[in-house]
Amino acid sequence: MNQAEIGKLMSQLRINVAPRHRNLKNIDGPEGRLHKLRKTVTALIKHERIELYYNRADEARGYAERLISDAIRYGDCHRTT
């Protein structure tokens, strides 16, 4: 099997993209926004695949990736994971 070259898989353009949170509207304010994101990430882990609008999916993806990377790094014995 041939191994792909990393240079061909990554973009050659050097464009800085500043990360920023999405303005997800919620009646309950920031606490309601976090509650929605918590429910979204929980559903994603539980069902493995969900359909969302782009804004919510993009923000939830960051939290899910961080949760998964912490689970891989620390294992299931880590209390916060």
Backbone as a printed PyTorch tensor [residue, N CA C, xyz], in Angstrom:
tensor([[[  0.8350,  -1.1720,   0.0000],
         [  0.0000,   0.0000,   0.0000],
         [  0.8880,   1.2470,   0.0000]],

        [[  0.5720,   2.1960,  -0.8250],
         [  1.3450,   3.4270,  -0.9070],
         [  0.9180,   4.3840,   0.1940]],

        [[  1.9020,   5.0350,   0.7780],
         [  1.6240,   6.0300,   1.8040],
         [  1.4830,   7.3960,   1.1470]],

        [[  0.4670,   8.1480,   1.5460],
         [  0.2510,   9.4780,   0.9930],
         [  1.2630,  10.4570,   1.5790]],

        [[  1.6640,  11.4040,   0.7680],
         [  2.5810,  12.4240,   1.2530],
         [  1.7800,  13.4800,   2.0060]],

        [[  2.3130,  13.8730,   3.1590],
         [  1.6200,  14.8370,   4.0000],
         [  1.4550,  16.1660,   3.2700]],

        [[  2.4420,  16.5630,   2.5090],
         [  2.3770,  17.8400,   1.8040],
         [  1.2300,  17.9140,   0.8100]],

        [[  0.8410,  16.7920,   0.2510],
         [ -0.2650,  16.7930,  -0.6930],
         [ -1.6180,  16.7950,  -0.0010]],

        [[ -1.6580,  16.3190,   1.2510],
         [ -2.9190,  16.2850,   1.9850],
         [ -3.2480,  17.6210,   2.6320]],

        [[ -2.2360,  18.3620,   3.0140],
         [ -2.4590,  19.6430,   3.6820],
         [ -2.4880,  20.7740,   2.6580]],

        [[ -3.2160,  21.8050,   2.9910],
         [ -3.2960,  22.9640,   2.1090],
         [ -1.9490,  23.6840,   2.0600]],

        [[ -1.5610,  24.1350,   0.8980],
         [ -0.3000,  24.8450,   0.7310],
         [ -0.4550,  26.3450,   0.9930]],

        [[ -1.6910,  26.8140,   1.1420],
         [ -1.9260,  28.2260,   1.3890],
         [ -1.6980,  28.5480,   2.8550]],

        [[ -1.0850,  29.6710,   3.1150],
         [ -0.8240,  30.1030,   4.4870],
         [ -1.8050,  31.2180,   4.8390]],

        [[ -3.0090,  30.8540,   5.2120],
         [ -4.0430,  31.8280,   5.5500],
         [ -4.3810,  31.6470,   7.0220]],

        [[ -4.2850,  32.7120,   7.7930],
         [ -4.6410,  32.6550,   9.2060],
         [ -6.1390,  32.8420,   9.3540]],

        [[ -6.7650,  31.9380,  10.0830],
         [ -8.1890,  32.0360,  10.3680],
         [ -8.3240,  32.1670,  11.8710]],

        [[ -8.8540,  33.2880,  12.3110],
         [ -8.9990,  33.5220,  13.7410],
         [-10.2080,  32.7600,  14.2730]],

        [[-10.0140,  31.9050,  15.2820],
         [-11.1530,  31.1860,  15.8430],
         [-12.0310,  32.1250,  16.6540]],

        [[-13.3270,  31.9760,  16.5310],
         [-14.2500,  32.7730,  17.3300],
         [-15.5090,  31.9430,  17.5480]],

        [[-16.1790,  32.2250,  18.6450],
         [-17.3800,  31.4620,  18.9320],
         [-18.5230,  31.9280,  18.0450]],

        [[-19.4440,  31.0480,  17.8040],
         [-20.6090,  31.3760,  16.9890],
         [-21.6500,  32.0640,  17.8520]],

        [[-22.3770,  32.9620,  17.2730],
         [-23.4340,  33.6420,  18.0000],
         [-24.7250,  32.8420,  17.8760]],

        [[-24.8340,  31.7980,  18.6880],
         [-26.0460,  30.9990,  18.6910],
         [-27.0520,  31.6880,  19.5990]],

        [[-28.1700,  32.0700,  19.0450],
         [-29.1950,  32.7910,  19.7940],
         [-29.9110,  31.8400,  20.7380]],

        [[-30.2000,  32.3330,  21.9360],
         [-30.9400,  31.5500,  22.9010],
         [-31.6450,  32.4920,  23.8520]],

        [[-32.8390,  32.1470,  24.2430],
         [-33.6200,  32.9790,  25.1510],
         [-32.9700,  33.0330,  26.5280]],

        [[-32.3580,  31.9270,  26.9490],
         [-31.7800,  31.8290,  28.2870],
         [-30.3860,  32.4250,  28.3960]],

        [[-29.8740,  33.0060,  27.3300],
         [-28.5720,  33.6480,  27.3640],
         [-27.4320,  32.6570,  27.2350]],

        [[-26.2600,  33.0130,  27.7630],
         [-25.0910,  32.1440,  27.6280],
         [-25.2680,  30.7660,  28.2670]],

        [[-25.9960,  30.7100,  29.3920],
         [-26.2210,  29.4160,  30.0360],
         [-27.0460,  28.5030,  29.1430]],

        [[-28.0510,  29.0600,  28.4750],
         [-28.8710,  28.2740,  27.5610],
         [-28.0710,  27.8080,  26.3500]],

        [[-27.1580,  28.6620,  25.8820],
         [-26.2960,  28.2940,  24.7550],
         [-25.4120,  27.1120,  25.1200]],

        [[-24.8070,  27.1640,  26.3050],
         [-23.9730,  26.0530,  26.7510],
         [-24.7990,  24.7850,  26.9760]],

        [[-26.0260,  24.9550,  27.4630],
         [-26.9040,  23.7960,  27.6520],
         [-27.2180,  23.1330,  26.3100]],

        [[-27.4850,  23.9550,  25.2840],
         [-27.7320,  23.4060,  23.9450],
         [-26.5030,  22.6760,  23.4040]],

        [[-25.3260,  23.2740,  23.5880],
         [-24.0980,  22.6340,  23.1150],
         [-23.8220,  21.3370,  23.8640]],

        [[-24.0970,  21.3310,  25.1660],
         [-23.9040,  20.1080,  25.9510],
         [-24.8240,  19.0050,  25.4490]],

        [[-26.0880,  19.3500,  25.1730],
         [-27.0270,  18.3610,  24.6530],
         [-26.6080,  17.8780,  23.2700]],

        [[-26.0880,  18.7770,  22.4480],
         [-25.6590,  18.4150,  21.1000],
         [-24.4810,  17.4580,  21.1250]],

        [[-23.4670,  17.7690,  21.9430],
         [-22.2770,  16.9040,  22.0210],
         [-22.6520,  15.5520,  22.6310]],

        [[-23.5260,  15.5480,  23.6270],
         [-23.9710,  14.2950,  24.2230],
         [-24.6940,  13.4360,  23.1950]],

        [[-25.5750,  14.0560,  22.3990],
         [-26.2880,  13.3120,  21.3550],
         [-25.3220,  12.7980,  20.3000]],

        [[-24.2990,  13.5860,  19.9870],
         [-23.3080,  13.1550,  19.0030],
         [-22.5390,  11.9340,  19.4890]],

        [[-22.1340,  11.9450,  20.7510],
         [-21.4130,  10.8030,  21.3100],
         [-22.3460,   9.5920,  21.3990]],

        [[-23.5830,   9.8270,  21.7870],
         [-24.5360,   8.7330,  21.9820],
         [-24.9410,   8.0860,  20.6630]],

        [[-25.2670,   8.8910,  19.6650],
         [-25.7910,   8.3730,  18.3980],
         [-24.7420,   8.2570,  17.2980]],

        [[-23.5430,   8.7850,  17.5290],
         [-22.3960,   8.7520,  16.6210],
         [-22.5650,   9.6030,  15.3680]],

        [[-23.7570,   9.9510,  14.9980],
         [-23.9760,  10.8020,  13.8280],
         [-25.2970,  11.5320,  13.9980]],

        [[-25.2680,  12.8420,  13.8450],
         [-26.4870,  13.6420,  13.9190],
         [-26.4390,  14.6850,  12.8160]],

        [[-27.5910,  15.2100,  12.4530],
         [-27.6750,  16.2580,  11.4330],
         [-28.0140,  17.5720,  12.1070]],

        [[-27.2070,  18.5910,  11.8100],
         [-27.3620,  19.9040,  12.4170],
         [-27.1550,  20.9780,  11.3660]],

        [[-27.5320,  22.2020,  11.7290],
         [-27.1540,  23.3390,  10.9070],
         [-25.6640,  23.5930,  11.1080]],

        [[-25.0480,  24.2510,  10.1370],
         [-23.5910,  24.3850,  10.1180],
         [-23.0520,  25.0990,  11.3540]],

        [[-23.6830,  26.2020,  11.7710],
         [-23.1490,  26.9800,  12.8940],
         [-23.0520,  26.1500,  14.1620]],

        [[-24.1260,  25.4580,  14.4970],
         [-24.1040,  24.6580,  15.7140],
         [-23.1700,  23.4610,  15.5620]],

        [[-23.1640,  22.8430,  14.3890],
         [-22.3140,  21.6720,  14.1740],
         [-20.8410,  22.0500,  14.2590]],

        [[-20.4750,  23.1990,  13.7250],
         [-19.0790,  23.6190,  13.7290],
         [-18.5960,  23.8780,  15.1470]],

        [[-19.4170,  24.5150,  15.9590],
         [-19.0020,  24.7850,  17.3340],
         [-19.0020,  23.5090,  18.1710]],

        [[-19.9820,  22.6530,  17.9760],
         [-20.0410,  21.4050,  18.7320],
         [-18.8910,  20.4780,  18.3460]],

        [[-18.4430,  20.5620,  17.1080],
         [-17.3330,  19.7170,  16.6650],
         [-16.0780,  19.9860,  17.4760]],

        [[-15.8000,  21.2530,  17.7720],
         [-14.6200,  21.5890,  18.5670],
         [-14.6700,  20.9670,  19.9510]],

        [[-15.8360,  21.0350,  20.5960],
         [-15.9790,  20.4430,  21.9200],
         [-15.8760,  18.9260,  21.8510]],

        [[-16.4710,  18.3180,  20.8320],
         [-16.4260,  16.8600,  20.6970],
         [-14.9970,  16.3870,  20.4270]],

        [[-14.2710,  17.0860,  19.5740],
         [-12.8880,  16.7060,  19.2850],
         [-12.0180,  16.8280,  20.5230]],

        [[-12.2440,  17.8720,  21.3140],
         [-11.4650,  18.0330,  22.5390],
         [-11.7960,  16.9300,  23.5400]],

        [[-13.0630,  16.5830,  23.6490],
         [-13.4650,  15.5190,  24.5600],
         [-12.8630,  14.1810,  24.1460]],

        [[-12.8730,  13.9050,  22.8590],
         [-12.3170,  12.6550,  22.3550],
         [-10.8000,  12.6200,  22.5450]],

        [[-10.1210,  13.7300,  22.2750],
         [ -8.6600,  13.7430,  22.4340],
         [ -8.2720,  13.5820,  23.9030]],

        [[ -9.0510,  14.1830,  24.8210],
         [ -8.7700,  13.9870,  26.2410],
         [ -9.0220,  12.5520,  26.6540]],

        [[-10.0510,  11.9280,  26.0990],
         [-10.3440,  10.5310,  26.4270],
         [ -9.2220,   9.6250,  25.9380]],

        [[ -8.6670,   9.9250,  24.7710],
         [ -7.5620,   9.1250,  24.2500],
         [ -6.3040,   9.3600,  25.0820]],

        [[ -6.0560,  10.6070,  25.4490],
         [ -4.8330,  10.9530,  26.1710],
         [ -4.8380,  10.3990,  27.5960]],

        [[ -5.9540,  10.5650,  28.3210],
         [ -5.9810,  10.2200,  29.7320],
         [ -6.6760,   8.8900,  30.0340]],

        [[ -7.4430,   8.3630,  29.1120],
         [ -8.1300,   7.1050,  29.3480],
         [ -9.4320,   7.2920,  30.1080]],

        [[-10.0820,   6.1960,  30.4150],
         [-11.3780,   6.2800,  31.0710],
         [-11.2860,   6.4570,  32.5810]],

        [[-10.0860,   6.4180,  33.1470],
         [ -9.9220,   6.6000,  34.5920],
         [ -9.8240,   8.0680,  34.9720]],

        [[ -9.6510,   8.9550,  34.0220],
         [ -9.5450,  10.3910,  34.2780],
         [-10.9120,  10.9300,  34.6610]],

        [[-11.0190,  11.5640,  35.8150],
         [-12.3250,  11.9660,  36.3570],
         [-13.0780,  12.9350,  35.4450]],

        [[-12.4040,  13.9670,  34.9270],
         [-13.1080,  14.9590,  34.1160],
         [-13.5250,  14.4130,  32.7560]],

        [[-12.8270,  13.4170,  32.2520],
         [-13.1960,  12.8110,  30.9870],
         [-14.3910,  11.9290,  31.1840]]])
